[in-house]
Coordinates of C-alpha atoms and ligand atoms in Angstrom, one line a residue:
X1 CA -42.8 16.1 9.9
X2 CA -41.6 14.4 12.9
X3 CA -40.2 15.8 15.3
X4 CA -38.3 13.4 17.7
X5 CA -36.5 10.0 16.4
X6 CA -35.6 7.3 18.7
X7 CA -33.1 4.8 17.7
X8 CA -30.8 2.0 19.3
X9 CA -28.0 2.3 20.6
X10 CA -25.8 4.3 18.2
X11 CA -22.6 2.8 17.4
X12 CA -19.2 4.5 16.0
X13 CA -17.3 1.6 14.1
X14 CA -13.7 4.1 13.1
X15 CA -13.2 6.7 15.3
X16 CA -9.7 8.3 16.5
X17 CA -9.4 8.9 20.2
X18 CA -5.8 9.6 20.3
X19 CA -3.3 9.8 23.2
X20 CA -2.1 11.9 26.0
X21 CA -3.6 15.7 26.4
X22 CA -5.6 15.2 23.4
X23 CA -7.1 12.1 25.0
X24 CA -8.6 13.8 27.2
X25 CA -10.2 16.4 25.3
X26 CA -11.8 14.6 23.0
X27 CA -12.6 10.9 24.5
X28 CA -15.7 12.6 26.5
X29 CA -17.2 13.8 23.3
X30 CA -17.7 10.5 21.7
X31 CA -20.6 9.9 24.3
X32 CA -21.6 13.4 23.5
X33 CA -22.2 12.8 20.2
X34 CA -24.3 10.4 20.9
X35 CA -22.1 6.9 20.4
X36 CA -22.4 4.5 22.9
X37 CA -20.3 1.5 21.3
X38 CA -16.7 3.0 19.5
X39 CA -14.3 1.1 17.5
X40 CA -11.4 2.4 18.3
X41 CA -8.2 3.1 16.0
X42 CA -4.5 2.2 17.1
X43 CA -2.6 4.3 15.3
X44 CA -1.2 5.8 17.6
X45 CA 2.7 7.1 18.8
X46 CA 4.4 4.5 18.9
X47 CA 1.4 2.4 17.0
X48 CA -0.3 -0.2 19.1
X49 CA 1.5 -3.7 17.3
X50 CA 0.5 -5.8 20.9
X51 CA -2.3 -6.8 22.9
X52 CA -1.1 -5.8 25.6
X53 CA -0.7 -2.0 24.2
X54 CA -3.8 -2.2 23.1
X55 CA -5.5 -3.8 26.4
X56 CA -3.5 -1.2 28.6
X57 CA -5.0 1.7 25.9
X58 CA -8.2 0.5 26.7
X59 CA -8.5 1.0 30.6
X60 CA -7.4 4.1 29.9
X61 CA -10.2 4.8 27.7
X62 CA -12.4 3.2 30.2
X63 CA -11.1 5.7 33.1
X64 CA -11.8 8.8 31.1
X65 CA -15.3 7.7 29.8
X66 CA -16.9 4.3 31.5
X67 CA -19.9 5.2 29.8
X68 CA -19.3 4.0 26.3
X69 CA -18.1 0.5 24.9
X70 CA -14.4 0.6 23.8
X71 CA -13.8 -1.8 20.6
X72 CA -10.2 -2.5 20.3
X73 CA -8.2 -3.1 17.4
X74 CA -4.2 -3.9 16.4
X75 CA -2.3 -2.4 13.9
X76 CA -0.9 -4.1 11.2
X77 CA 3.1 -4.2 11.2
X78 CA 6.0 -7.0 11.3
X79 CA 5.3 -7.3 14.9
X80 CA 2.1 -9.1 14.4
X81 CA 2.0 -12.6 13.6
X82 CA -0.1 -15.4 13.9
X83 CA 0.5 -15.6 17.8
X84 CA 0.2 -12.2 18.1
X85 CA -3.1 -12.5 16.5
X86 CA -4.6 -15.5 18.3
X87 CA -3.3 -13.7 21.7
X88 CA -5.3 -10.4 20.8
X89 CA -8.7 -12.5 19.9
X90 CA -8.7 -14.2 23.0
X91 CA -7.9 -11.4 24.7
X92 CA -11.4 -9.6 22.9
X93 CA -9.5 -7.6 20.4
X94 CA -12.1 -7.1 17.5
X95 CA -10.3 -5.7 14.8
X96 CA -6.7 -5.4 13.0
X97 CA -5.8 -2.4 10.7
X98 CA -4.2 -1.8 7.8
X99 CA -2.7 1.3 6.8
X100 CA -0.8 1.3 3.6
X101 CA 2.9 3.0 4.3
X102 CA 3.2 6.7 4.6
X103 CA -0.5 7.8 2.9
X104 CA -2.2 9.3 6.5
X105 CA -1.5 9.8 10.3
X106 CA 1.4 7.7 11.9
X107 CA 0.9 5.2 8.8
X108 CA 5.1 5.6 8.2
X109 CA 5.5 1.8 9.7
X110 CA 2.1 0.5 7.4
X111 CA 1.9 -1.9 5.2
X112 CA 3.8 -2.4 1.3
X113 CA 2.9 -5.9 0.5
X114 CA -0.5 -7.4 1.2
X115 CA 0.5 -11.0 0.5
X116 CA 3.3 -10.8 3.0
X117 CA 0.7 -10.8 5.8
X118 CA -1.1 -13.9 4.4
X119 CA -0.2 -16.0 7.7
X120 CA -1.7 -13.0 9.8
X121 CA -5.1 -12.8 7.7
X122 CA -5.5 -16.7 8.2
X123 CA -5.2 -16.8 11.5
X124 CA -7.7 -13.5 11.6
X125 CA -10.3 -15.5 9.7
X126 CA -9.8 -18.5 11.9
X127 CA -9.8 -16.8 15.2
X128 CA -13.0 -14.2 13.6
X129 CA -11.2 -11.1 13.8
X130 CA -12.2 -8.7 11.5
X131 CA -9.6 -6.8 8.3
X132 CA -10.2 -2.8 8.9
X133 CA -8.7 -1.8 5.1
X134 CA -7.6 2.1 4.8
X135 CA -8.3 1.5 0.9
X136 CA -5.7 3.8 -1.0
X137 CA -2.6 3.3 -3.0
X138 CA 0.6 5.3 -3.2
X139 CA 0.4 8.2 -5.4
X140 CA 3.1 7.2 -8.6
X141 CA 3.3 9.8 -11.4
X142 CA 4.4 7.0 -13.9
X143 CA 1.0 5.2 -13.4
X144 CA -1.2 8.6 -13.4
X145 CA -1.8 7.5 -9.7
X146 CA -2.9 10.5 -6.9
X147 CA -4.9 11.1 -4.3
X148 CA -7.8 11.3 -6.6
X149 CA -7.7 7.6 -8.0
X150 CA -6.3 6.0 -4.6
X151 CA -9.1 4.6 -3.7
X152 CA -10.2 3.4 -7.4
X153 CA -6.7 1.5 -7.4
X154 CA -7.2 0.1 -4.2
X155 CA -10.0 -2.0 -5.1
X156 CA -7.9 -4.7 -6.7
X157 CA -6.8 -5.8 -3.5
X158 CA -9.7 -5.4 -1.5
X159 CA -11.4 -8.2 -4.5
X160 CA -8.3 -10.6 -4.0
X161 CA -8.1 -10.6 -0.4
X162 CA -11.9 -11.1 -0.2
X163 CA -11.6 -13.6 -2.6
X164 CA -8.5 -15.5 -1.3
X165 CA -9.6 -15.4 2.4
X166 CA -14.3 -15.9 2.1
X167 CA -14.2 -16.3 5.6
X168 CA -12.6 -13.4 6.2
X169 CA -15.0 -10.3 7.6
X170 CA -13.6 -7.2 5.9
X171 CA -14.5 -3.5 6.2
X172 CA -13.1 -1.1 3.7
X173 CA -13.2 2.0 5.6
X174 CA -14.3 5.5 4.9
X175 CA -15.6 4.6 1.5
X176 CA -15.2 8.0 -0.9
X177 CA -16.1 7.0 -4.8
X178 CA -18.7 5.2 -6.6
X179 CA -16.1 2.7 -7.9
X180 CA -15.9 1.7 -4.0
X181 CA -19.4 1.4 -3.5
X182 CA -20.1 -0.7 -6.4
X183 CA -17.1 -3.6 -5.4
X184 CA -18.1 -4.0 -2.3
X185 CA -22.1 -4.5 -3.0
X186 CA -21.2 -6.9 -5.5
X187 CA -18.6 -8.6 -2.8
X188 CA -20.4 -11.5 -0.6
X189 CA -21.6 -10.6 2.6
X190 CA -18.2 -10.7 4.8
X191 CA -17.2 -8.0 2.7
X192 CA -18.8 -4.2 4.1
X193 CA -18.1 -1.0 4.5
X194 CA -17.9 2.6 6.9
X195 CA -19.1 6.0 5.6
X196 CA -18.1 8.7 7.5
X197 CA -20.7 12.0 8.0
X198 CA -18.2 13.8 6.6
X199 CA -17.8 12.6 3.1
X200 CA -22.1 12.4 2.9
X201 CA -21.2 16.2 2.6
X202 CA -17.7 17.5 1.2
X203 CA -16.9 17.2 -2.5
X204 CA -12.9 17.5 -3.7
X205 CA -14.2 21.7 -4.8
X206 CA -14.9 22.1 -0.7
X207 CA -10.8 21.0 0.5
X208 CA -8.9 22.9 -1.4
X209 CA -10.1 26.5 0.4
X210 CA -10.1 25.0 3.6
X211 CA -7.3 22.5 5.2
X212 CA -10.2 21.6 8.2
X213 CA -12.2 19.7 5.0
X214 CA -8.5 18.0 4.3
X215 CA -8.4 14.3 5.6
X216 CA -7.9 11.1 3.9
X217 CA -9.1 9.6 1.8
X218 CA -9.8 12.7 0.4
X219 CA -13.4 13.8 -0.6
X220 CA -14.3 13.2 -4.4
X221 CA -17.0 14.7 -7.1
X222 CA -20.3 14.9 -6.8
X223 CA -21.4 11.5 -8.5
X224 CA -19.5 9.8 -6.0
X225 CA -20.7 11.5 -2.7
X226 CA -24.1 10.9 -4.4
X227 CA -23.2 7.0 -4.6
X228 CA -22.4 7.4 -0.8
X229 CA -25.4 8.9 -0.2
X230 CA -27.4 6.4 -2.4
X231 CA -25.9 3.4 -0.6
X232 CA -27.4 4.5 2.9
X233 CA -30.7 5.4 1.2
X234 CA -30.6 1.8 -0.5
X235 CA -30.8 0.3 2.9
X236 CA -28.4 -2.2 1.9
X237 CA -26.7 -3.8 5.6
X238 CA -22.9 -3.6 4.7
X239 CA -23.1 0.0 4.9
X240 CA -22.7 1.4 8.5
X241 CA -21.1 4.7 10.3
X242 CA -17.7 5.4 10.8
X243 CA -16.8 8.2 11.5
X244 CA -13.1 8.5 11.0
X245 CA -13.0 11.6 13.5
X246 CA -9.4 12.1 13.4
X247 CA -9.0 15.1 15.8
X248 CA -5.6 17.2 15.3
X249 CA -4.4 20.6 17.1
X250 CA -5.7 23.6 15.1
X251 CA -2.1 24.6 15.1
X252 CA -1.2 21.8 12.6
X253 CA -4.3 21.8 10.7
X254 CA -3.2 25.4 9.7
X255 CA 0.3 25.3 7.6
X256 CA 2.8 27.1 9.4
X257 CA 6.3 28.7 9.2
X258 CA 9.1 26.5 10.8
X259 CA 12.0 27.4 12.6
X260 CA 13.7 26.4 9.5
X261 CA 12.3 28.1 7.2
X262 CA 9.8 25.7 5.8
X263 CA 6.1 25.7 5.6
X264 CA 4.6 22.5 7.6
X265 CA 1.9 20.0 6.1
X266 CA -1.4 20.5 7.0
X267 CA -2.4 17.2 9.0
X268 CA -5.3 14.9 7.1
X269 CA -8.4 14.4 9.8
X270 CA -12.1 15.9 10.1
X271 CA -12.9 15.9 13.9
X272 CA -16.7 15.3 13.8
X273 CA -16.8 13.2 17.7
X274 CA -19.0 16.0 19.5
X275 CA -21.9 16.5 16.9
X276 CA -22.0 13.1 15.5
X277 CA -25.1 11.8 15.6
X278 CA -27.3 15.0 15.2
X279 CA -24.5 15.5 12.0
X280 CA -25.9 12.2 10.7
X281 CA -29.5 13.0 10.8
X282 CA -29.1 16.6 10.0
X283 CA -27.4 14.9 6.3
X284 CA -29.1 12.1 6.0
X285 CA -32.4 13.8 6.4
X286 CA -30.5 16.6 3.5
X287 CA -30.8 13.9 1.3
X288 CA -33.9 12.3 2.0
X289 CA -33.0 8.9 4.2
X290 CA -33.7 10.0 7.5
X291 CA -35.9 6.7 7.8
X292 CA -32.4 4.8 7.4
X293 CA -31.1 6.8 10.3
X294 CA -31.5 3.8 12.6
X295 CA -30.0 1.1 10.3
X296 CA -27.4 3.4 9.4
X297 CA -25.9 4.0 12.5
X298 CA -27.4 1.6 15.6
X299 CA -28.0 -1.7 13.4
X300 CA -25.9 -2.8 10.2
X301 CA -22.9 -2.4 12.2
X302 CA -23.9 -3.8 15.2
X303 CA -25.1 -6.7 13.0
X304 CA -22.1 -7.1 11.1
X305 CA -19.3 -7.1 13.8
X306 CA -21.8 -8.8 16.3
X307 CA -22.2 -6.1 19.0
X308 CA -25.6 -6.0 19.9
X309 CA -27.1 -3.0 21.5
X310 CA -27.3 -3.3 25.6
X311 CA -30.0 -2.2 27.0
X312 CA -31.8 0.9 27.8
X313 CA -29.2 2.6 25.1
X314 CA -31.9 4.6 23.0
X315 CA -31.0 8.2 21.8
X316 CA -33.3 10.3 21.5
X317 CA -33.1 13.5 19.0
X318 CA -35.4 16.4 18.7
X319 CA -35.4 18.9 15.5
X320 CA -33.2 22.5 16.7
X321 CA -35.6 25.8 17.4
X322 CA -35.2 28.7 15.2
X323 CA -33.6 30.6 17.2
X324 CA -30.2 32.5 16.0
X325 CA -27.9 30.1 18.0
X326 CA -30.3 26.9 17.8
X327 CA -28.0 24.2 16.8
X328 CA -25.2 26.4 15.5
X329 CA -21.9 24.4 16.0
X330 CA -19.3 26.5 17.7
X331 CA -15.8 26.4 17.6
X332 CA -13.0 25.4 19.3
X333 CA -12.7 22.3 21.9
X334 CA -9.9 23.5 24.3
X335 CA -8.1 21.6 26.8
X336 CA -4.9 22.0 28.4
X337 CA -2.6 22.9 26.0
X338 CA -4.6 21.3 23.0
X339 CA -7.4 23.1 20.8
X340 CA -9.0 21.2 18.2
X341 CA -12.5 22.3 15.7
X342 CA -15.1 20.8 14.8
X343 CA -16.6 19.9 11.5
X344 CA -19.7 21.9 11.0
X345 CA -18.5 25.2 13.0
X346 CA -20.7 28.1 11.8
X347 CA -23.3 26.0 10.5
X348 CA -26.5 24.7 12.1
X349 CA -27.7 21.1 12.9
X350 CA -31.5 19.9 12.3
X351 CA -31.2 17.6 14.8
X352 CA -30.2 17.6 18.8
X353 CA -29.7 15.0 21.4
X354 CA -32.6 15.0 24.1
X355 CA -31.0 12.4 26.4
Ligands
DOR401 O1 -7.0 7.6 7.7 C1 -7.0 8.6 8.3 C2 -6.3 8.8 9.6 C3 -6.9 9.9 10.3 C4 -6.0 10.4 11.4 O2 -5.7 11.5 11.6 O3 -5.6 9.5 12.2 N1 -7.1 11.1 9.4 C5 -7.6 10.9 8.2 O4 -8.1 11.8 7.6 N2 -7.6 9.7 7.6

C-alpha cells in the first residue's frame, strides 16, 4: 500500500468564505486544506448582485490569503442583466449563481422563475460564463414535495436550460441522489457537476441526531451516496470537488432559546475548509477510488472551467501514524468573537498534508 500521493494542484470549485470576523477565521484554512484554486460563493449580506462587489470581495480575499487563486462569481437577482453580465466577464468573473428563493443561506432574494432570466443566461453563454445551479425546489405539501425529493424535482430544469441554452457550461452543484447523477451523465458535455466530501459520507439516518451533518441539499439514502461514490470511481470528467464548506457560528448551528421565547433554526452548512483534501482521500480511499484522487480533485475541474494548474502546485499527502492523536480532527476554529467546527471532529483521517 502506498504511502504518499502526489497530485496537481488541488482545486475547490464551491466553497463559502464568508464576510467580516468569520472571514478571517476561515479564509486561511482553505490553503490548509490543501486548495490552491477556490471558486468562491457570493452569497453573502447584502448578496454580491455587481462586479464591482464582487471585484472589491476579491482583494479582500487576496489580503487575507495571497496564496491561493480566488474564482469569483455573481449572484443571480433582478440586478443582473445582460450588461451586468458582459461587465463581470470582462472583468474575469467566472461564474453566476443561482439560488432558488428562501431554500439555504441568504437565498431570501433567489430566484422563482428560471425563464425570467433567459436574457441573462444568453449573454452568459455568449460571454462563456459559467451557470452554478443550487438544484432544489420549494418544498409544497400539495405536490408531496420536501427536502427529500428537491433535488429529484429539480432536474426538470436543469434538462431544459441545458437543452434551451447547448452552449451554456452548467454545474449542478453539490449533487446528493442517484436521480442527479444519472441526468447529468446522460447531459452533453457542458453540462457537470460538484460532489462535496461531505455527502461521499453522510446518509439522511446521520442529520437527524446531529444539526453539524444539517446542510443543504440535505444528505439522502444509501443508494444514492453510493451513486456519488460510483460516479468518482467511474472516472467520468464532469464530476469534480466542491466542497460547499459553508462555515456558521456553533452558536447557530445549535437551536437555541430566543429572547422571545422561540427556539431558532439550526443554520444548513458542513464546514469541511481545514481538512479537505486529506477528508477526500481518507473517503475516497473508504470506498476504493483513491486512484481517482487526482482527477477528482486537481483535473476534471480544472479541465472543465479552464483553470489549469500553475506551477510547482503539487500536494503531497502521507498516510496518518497510529498514534492516539494521529490524524484525529479536533474541534473548534476560534477567532475573535466567532467559533465554528469542523466536519470530521473526533474522527481520524488516513491521509495528511506533507507540504
Ligand atoms: O447551499 C448551501 C449554502 C450553504 C451556506 O451556508 O451558505 N450551506 C448549505 O448547506 N448549502
Amino acid at each position: 500500500m502506498s504511502e504518499e500521493i502526489v497530485i496537481p494542484s488541488p482545486a475547490d470549485f464551491h466553497v463559502h468564505v464568508r464576510q467580516g470576523k468569520m472571514c478571517e477565521l476561515v479564509t486561511p484554512q482553505v490553503a490548509k486544506g490543501g486548495v490552491r484554486t477556490a471558486y468562491v460563493m457570493p452569497n453573502l449580506v447584502p448578496p454580491l448582485t455587481s462586479t464591482d462587489a464582487v471585484l472589491s470581495y476579491k482583494a479582500e480575499l487576496e489580503r487575507i490569503d495571497p496564496s491561493v487563486q480566488w474564482l469569483m462569481t455573481l449572484y443571480l437577482h433582478t440586478d443582473v442583466t445582460p450588461d451586468v453580465v458582459r461587465k463581470a466577464a470582462d472583468a474575469g468573473i467566472y461564474g453566476i449563481k443561482v439560488y432558488p428563493q428562501g431554500l439555504t443561506t441568504n437565498s431570501d432574494s433567489g430566484v422563482k422563475d428560471y425563464e425570467a432570466y433567459y436574457p441573462v443566461f444568453q449573454a452568459m453563454e455568449e460571454n462563456n460564463m459559467v451557470l452554478n445551479l443550487h438544484g432544489e425546489v420549494s418544498s409544497d405539501a400539495e405536490k408531496n414535495i420536501s427536502v427529500l425529493n428537491a433535488e429529484v424535482h429539480f432536474l426538470s430544469h436543469l434538462k431544459k436550460i441545458a437543452t434551451d441554452f447547448p452552449k451554456l457550461r452548467i454545474v449542478l452543484e453539490h449533487a446528493t441522489t442517484a436521480a442527479a447523477i444519472e441526468a447529468v451523465s446522460s447531459l452533453p458535455a457542458n453540462v457537470a457537476c460538484t460532489i462535496t466530501a461531505h455527502h461521499l459520507y453522510l446518509t439522511i439516518d446521520d442529520v437527524p441526531s446531529q444539526p453539524h451533518h444539517f446542510c443543504k441539499p440535505v444528505a439522502k439514502e444509501p443508494k444514492d451516496r453510493k451513486a456519488l461514490q460510483d460516479a468518482i470511481k467511474s472516472g467520468n470528467p464532469k464530476f469534480f470537488l466542491g466542497s460547499d464548506s459553508a462555515p456558521h457560528p456553533l452558536s447557530s448551528k445549535i437551536p437555541n432559546l430566543t429572547d422571545d421565547g422561540s427556539v431558532s433554526a439550526c443554520a444548513a452548512g458542513v464546514y469541511t475548509s481545514p481538512i479537505l483534501i486529506p477528508l477526500v482521500a481518507t473517503l475516497l480511499e473508504s470506498f476504493g477510488a483513491l486512484d481517482k484522487l487526482a482527477g477528482f480533485v486537481s483535473e476534471n475541474g480544472r479541465k472543465f472551467y479552464g483553470v489549469p494548474a500553475g506551477e510547482n502546485q503539487e500536494l503531497k499527502l502521507k498516510r496518518t501514524g497510529n498514534g492516539k492523536e494521529d490524524g484525529l480532527v479536533k474541534g473548534t476554529f476560534k477567532g475573535e468573537g466567532v467559533e465554528v467546527l469542523p466536519f470530521w471532529t473526533g474522527k481520524k483521517l488516513g491521509w495528511e498534508i506533507v507540504n
